[in-house]
mmCIF file of C-alpha atoms in Angstrom:
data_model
loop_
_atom_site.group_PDB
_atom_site.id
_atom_site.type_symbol
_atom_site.label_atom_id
_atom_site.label_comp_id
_atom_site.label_asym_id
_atom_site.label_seq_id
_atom_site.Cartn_x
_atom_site.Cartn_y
_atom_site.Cartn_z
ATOM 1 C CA UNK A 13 13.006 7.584 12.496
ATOM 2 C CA UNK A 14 16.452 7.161 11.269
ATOM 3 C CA UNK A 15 18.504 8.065 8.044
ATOM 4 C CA UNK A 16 18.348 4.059 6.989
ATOM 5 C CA UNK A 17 14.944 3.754 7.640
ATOM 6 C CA UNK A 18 14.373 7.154 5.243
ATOM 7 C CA UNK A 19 16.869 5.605 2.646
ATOM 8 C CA UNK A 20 15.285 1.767 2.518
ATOM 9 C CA UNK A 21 11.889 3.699 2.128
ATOM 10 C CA UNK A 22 12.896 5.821 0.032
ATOM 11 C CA UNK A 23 14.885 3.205 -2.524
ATOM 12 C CA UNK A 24 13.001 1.597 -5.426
ATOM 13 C CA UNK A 25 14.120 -0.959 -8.109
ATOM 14 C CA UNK A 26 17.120 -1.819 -6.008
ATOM 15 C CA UNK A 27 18.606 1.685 -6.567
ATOM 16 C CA UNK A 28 20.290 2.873 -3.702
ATOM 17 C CA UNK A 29 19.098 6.762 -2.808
ATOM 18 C CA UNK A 30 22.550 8.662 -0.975
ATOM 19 C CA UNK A 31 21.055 10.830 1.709
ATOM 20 C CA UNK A 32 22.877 13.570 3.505
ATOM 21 C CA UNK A 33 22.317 13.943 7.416
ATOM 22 C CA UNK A 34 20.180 16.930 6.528
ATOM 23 C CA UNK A 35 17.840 15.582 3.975
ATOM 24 C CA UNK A 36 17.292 12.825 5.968
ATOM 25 C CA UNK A 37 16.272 14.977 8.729
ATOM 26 C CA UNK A 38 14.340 16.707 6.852
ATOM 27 C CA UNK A 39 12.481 13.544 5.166
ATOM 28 C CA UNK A 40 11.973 12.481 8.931
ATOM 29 C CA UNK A 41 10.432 15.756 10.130
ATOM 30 C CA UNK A 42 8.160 16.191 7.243
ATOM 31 C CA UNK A 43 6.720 12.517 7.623
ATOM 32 C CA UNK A 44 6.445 13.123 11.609
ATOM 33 C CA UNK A 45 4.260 15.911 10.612
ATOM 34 C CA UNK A 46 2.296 15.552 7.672
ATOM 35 C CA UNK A 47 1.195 11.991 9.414
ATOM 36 C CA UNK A 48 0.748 14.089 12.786
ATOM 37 C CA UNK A 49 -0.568 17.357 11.316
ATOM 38 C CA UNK A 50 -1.842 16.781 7.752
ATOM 39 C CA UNK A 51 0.322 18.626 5.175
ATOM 40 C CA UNK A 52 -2.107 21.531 5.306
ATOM 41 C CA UNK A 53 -1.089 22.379 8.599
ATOM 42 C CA UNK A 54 2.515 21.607 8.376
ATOM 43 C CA UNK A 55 4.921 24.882 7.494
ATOM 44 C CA UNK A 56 8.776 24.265 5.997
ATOM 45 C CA UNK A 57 9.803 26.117 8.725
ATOM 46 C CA UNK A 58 8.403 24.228 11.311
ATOM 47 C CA UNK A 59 10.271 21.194 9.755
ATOM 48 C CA UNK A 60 13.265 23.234 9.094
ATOM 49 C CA UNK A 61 13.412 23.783 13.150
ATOM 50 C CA UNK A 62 12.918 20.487 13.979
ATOM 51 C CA UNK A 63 15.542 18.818 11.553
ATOM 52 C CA UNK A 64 18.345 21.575 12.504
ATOM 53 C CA UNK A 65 18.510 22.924 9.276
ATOM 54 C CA UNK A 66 17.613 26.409 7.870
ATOM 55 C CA UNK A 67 14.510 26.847 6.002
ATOM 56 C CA UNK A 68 16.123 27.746 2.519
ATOM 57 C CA UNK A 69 18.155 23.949 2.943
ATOM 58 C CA UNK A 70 14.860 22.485 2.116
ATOM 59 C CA UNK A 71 14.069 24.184 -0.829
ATOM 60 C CA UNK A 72 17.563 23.674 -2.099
ATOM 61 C CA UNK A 73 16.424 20.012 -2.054
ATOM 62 C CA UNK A 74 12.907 20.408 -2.693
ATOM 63 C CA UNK A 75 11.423 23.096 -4.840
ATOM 64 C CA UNK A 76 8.315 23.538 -2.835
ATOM 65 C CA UNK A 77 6.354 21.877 0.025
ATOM 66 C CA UNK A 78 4.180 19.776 -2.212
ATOM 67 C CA UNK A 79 7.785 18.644 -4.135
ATOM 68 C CA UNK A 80 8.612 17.190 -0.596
ATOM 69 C CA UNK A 81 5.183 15.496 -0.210
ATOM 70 C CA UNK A 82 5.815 13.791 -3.134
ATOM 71 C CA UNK A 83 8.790 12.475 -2.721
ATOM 72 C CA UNK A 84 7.650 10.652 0.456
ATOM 73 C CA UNK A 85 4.447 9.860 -0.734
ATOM 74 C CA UNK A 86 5.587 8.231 -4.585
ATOM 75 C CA UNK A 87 7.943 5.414 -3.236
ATOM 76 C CA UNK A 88 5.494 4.818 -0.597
ATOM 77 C CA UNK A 89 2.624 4.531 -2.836
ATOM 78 C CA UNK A 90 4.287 2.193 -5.142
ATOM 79 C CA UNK A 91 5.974 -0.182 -1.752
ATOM 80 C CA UNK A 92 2.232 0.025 -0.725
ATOM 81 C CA UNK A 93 0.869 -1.595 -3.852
ATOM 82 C CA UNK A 94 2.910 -3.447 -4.841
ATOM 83 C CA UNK A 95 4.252 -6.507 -2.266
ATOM 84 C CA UNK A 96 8.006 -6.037 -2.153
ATOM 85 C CA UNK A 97 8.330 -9.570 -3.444
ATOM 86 C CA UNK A 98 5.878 -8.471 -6.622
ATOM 87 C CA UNK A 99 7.664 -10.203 -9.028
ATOM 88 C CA UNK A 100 8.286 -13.178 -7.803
ATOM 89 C CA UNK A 101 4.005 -12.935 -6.460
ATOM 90 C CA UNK A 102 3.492 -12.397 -9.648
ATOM 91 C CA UNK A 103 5.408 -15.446 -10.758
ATOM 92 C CA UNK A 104 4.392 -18.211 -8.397
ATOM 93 C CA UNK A 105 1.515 -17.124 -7.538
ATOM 94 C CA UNK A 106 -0.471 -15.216 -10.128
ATOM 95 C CA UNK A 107 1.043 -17.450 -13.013
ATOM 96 C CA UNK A 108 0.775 -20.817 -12.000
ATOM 97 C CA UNK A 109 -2.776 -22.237 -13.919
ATOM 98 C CA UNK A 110 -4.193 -23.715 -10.761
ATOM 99 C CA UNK A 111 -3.905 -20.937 -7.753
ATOM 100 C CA UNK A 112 -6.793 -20.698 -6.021
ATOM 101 C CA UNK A 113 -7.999 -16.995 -5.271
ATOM 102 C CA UNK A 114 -7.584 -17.922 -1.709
ATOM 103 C CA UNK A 115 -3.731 -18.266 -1.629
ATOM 104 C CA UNK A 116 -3.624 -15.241 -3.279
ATOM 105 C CA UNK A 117 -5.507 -13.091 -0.886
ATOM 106 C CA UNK A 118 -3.855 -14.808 2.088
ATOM 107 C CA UNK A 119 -0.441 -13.749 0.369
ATOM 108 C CA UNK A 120 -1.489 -10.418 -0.557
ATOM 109 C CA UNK A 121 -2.870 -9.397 2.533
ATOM 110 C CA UNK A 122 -0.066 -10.969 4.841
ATOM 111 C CA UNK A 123 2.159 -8.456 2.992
ATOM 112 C CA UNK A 124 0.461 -5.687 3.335
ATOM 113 C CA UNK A 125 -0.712 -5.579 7.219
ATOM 114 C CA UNK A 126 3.616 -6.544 7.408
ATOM 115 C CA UNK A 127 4.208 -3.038 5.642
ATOM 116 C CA UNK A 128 1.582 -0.943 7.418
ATOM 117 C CA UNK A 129 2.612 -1.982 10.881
ATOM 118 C CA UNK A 130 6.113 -1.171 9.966
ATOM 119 C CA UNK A 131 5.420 2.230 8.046
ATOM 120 C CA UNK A 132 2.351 3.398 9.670
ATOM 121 C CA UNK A 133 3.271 6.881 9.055
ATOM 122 C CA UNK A 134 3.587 6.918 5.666
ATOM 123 C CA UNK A 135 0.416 5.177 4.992
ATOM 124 C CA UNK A 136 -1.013 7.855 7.234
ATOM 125 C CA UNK A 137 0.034 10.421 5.095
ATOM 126 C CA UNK A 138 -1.051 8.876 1.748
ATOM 127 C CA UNK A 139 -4.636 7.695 2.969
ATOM 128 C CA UNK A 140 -4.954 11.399 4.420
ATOM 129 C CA UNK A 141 -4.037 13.295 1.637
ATOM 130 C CA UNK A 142 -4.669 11.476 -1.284
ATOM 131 C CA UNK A 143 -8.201 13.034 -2.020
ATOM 132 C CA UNK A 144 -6.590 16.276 -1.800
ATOM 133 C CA UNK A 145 -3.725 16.106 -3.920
ATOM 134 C CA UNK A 146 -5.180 14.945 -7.839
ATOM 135 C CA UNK A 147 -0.734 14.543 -8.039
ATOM 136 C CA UNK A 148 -1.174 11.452 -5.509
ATOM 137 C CA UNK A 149 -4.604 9.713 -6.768
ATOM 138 C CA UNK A 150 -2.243 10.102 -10.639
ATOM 139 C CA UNK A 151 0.586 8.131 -9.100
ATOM 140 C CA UNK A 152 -1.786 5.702 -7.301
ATOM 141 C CA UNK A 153 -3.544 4.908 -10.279
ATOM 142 C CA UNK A 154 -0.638 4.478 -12.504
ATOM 143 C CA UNK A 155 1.162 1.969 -9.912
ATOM 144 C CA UNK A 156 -1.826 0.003 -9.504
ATOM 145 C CA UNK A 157 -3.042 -0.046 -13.334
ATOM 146 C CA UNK A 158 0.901 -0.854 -14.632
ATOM 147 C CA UNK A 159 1.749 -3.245 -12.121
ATOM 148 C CA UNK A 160 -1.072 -5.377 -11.103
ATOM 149 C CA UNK A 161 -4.648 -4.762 -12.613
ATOM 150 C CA UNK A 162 -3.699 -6.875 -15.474
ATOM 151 C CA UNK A 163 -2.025 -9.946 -14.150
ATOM 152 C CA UNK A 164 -5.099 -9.789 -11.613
ATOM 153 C CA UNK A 165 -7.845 -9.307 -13.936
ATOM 154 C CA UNK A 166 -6.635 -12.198 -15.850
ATOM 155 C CA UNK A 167 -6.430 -14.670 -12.672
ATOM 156 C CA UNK A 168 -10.313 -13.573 -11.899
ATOM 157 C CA UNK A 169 -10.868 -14.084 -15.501
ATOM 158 C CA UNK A 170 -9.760 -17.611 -15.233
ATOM 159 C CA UNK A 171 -11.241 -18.817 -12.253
ATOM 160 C CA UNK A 172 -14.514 -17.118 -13.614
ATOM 161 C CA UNK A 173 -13.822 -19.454 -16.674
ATOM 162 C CA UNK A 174 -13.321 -22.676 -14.474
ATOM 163 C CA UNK A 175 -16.980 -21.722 -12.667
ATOM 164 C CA UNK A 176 -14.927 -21.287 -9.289
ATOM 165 C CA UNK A 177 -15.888 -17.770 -8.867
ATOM 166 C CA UNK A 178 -19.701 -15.842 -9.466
ATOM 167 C CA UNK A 179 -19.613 -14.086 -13.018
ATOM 168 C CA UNK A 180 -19.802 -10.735 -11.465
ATOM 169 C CA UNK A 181 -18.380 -8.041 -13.696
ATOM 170 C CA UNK A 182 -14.600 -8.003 -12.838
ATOM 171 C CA UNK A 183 -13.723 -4.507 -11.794
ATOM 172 C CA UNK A 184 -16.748 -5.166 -9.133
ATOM 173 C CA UNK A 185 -15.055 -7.830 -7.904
ATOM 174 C CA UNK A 186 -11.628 -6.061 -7.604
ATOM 175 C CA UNK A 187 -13.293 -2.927 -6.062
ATOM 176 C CA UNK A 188 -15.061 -5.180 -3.534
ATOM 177 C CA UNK A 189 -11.798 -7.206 -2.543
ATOM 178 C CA UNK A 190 -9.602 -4.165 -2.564
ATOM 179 C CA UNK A 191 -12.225 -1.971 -0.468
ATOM 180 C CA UNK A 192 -12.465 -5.112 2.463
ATOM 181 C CA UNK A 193 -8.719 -5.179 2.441
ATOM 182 C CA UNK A 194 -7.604 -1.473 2.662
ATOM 183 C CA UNK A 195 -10.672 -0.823 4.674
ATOM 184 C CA UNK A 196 -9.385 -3.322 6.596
ATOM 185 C CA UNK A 197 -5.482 -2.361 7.132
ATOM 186 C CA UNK A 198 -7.032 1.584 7.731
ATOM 187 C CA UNK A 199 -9.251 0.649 10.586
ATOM 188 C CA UNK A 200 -6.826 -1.454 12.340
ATOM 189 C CA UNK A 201 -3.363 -0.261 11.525
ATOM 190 C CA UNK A 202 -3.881 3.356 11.386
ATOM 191 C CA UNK A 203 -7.531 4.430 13.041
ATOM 192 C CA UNK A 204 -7.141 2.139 16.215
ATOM 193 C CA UNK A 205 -4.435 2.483 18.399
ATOM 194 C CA UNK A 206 -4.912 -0.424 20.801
ATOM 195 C CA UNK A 207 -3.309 -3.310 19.335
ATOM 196 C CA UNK A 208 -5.242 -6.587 17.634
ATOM 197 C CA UNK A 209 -5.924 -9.421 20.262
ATOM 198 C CA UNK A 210 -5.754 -12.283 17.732
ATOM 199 C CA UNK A 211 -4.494 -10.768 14.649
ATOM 200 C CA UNK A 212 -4.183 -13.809 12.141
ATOM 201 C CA UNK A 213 -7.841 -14.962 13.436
ATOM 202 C CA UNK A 214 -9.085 -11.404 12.292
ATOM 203 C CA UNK A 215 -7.209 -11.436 8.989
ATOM 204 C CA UNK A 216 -8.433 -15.316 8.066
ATOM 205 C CA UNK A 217 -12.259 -14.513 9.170
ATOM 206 C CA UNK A 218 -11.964 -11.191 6.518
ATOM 207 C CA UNK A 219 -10.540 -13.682 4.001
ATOM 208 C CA UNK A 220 -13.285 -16.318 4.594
ATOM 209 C CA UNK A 221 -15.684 -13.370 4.097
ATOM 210 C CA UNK A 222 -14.434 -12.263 1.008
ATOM 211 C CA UNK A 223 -14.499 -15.420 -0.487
ATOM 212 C CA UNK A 224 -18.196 -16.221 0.845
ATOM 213 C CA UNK A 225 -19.303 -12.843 -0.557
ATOM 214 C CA UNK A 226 -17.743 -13.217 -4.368
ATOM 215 C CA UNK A 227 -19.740 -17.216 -3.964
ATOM 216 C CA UNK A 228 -15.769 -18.675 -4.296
ATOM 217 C CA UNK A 229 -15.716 -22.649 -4.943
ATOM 218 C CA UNK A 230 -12.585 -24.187 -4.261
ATOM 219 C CA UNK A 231 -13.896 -26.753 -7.198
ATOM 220 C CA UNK A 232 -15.854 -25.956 -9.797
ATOM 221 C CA UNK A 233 -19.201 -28.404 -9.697
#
């Protein structure tokens, strides 16, 4: 794991994030080892001795252990929610009066299996910790709620309005589509370690389920 690996991870908004050699070895220890060990189980100065550096270094840079959790975990929280091309999803394809649900998902979901493969680790540590730490389910929450429950909600609201999708109540049918998919990218990114034999074949058959279980019409009738 190297130090521009840590700092695109890291970076949000387009601002850039200036890491020392240390911190960055530090960054990389503590996400080899809370995704390895669970952050329970991982001391500072076991990551201290790995990364080179002397125990106090980290808490020059971090107050406490659960400060460095959560600076990993809060940029990778909000990279995990939200597609790195959000606003321009947002824009052609959440906008846009006649997207069908089914473009959406298949846009969505390409995304995200792209970021878990490439930062399995950090999703690790955020799906193992987060019913531990009420500091992680906060930051969840506020990503997901401020940067795409509404602009979703009204998109299911619409097609609900054009008869193209069953009138369940809406947060249902988020729950149920966000459940398949992260249940999804957790059994076969993270769980499994044997890799997917047809992967797109997988991801359209969970789509076509999705769509068969919310009663989807491509048309309304």
């Amino acid at each position: 794991m190297d130090k521009a690996y840590i700092q695109q991870l890291l970076e949000l908004d387009g601002e850039s994030v200036k890491l020392t050699e240390k911190k960055a070895a530090i960054l990389a220890k503590a996400i080899e080892n809370f995704a390895e060990k669970g952050y329970a189980a991982t001391s500072t100065s076991e990551i201290a001795k790995q990364a080179g550096v002397a125990e106090g270094t980290i808490f020059r840079h971090y107050p406490s252990k659960k400060d460095l959790l959560m600076a990993i975990v809060k940029p990778g929280i909000l990279k995990l929610i939200v597609p790195y091309f959000a606003d321009q999803m947002i824009q052609e394809v959440l906008d846009p009066e006649k997207v069908e649900l089914e473009e959406l998902l298949r846009a969505f979901i390409y995304n995200r299996v792209k970021f878990v493969k490439k930062n399995t680790l950090m999703v690790r540590i955020i799906l193992q910790e987060i019913a531990f730490h009420q500091e992680i389910q906060e930051a969840f929450k506020q990503t997901f709620l401020t940067k795409i429950y509404p602009k979703v909600v009204e998109k299911l609201k619409e097609l609900q309005q054009e008869g193209k999708l069953n009138e369940y109540p809406i947060d249902t049918t988020l729950r149920f589509i966000l459940s398949t998919v992260m249940g999804f990218l957790l059994h076969r990114y993270i769980l499994l370690s044997e890799p997917i034999k047809n992967e797109e074949q997988e991801i359209e058959q969970m789509i076509q389920l999705i769509l068969d279980g919310l009663h989807y019409n491509h048309r309304s009738e």
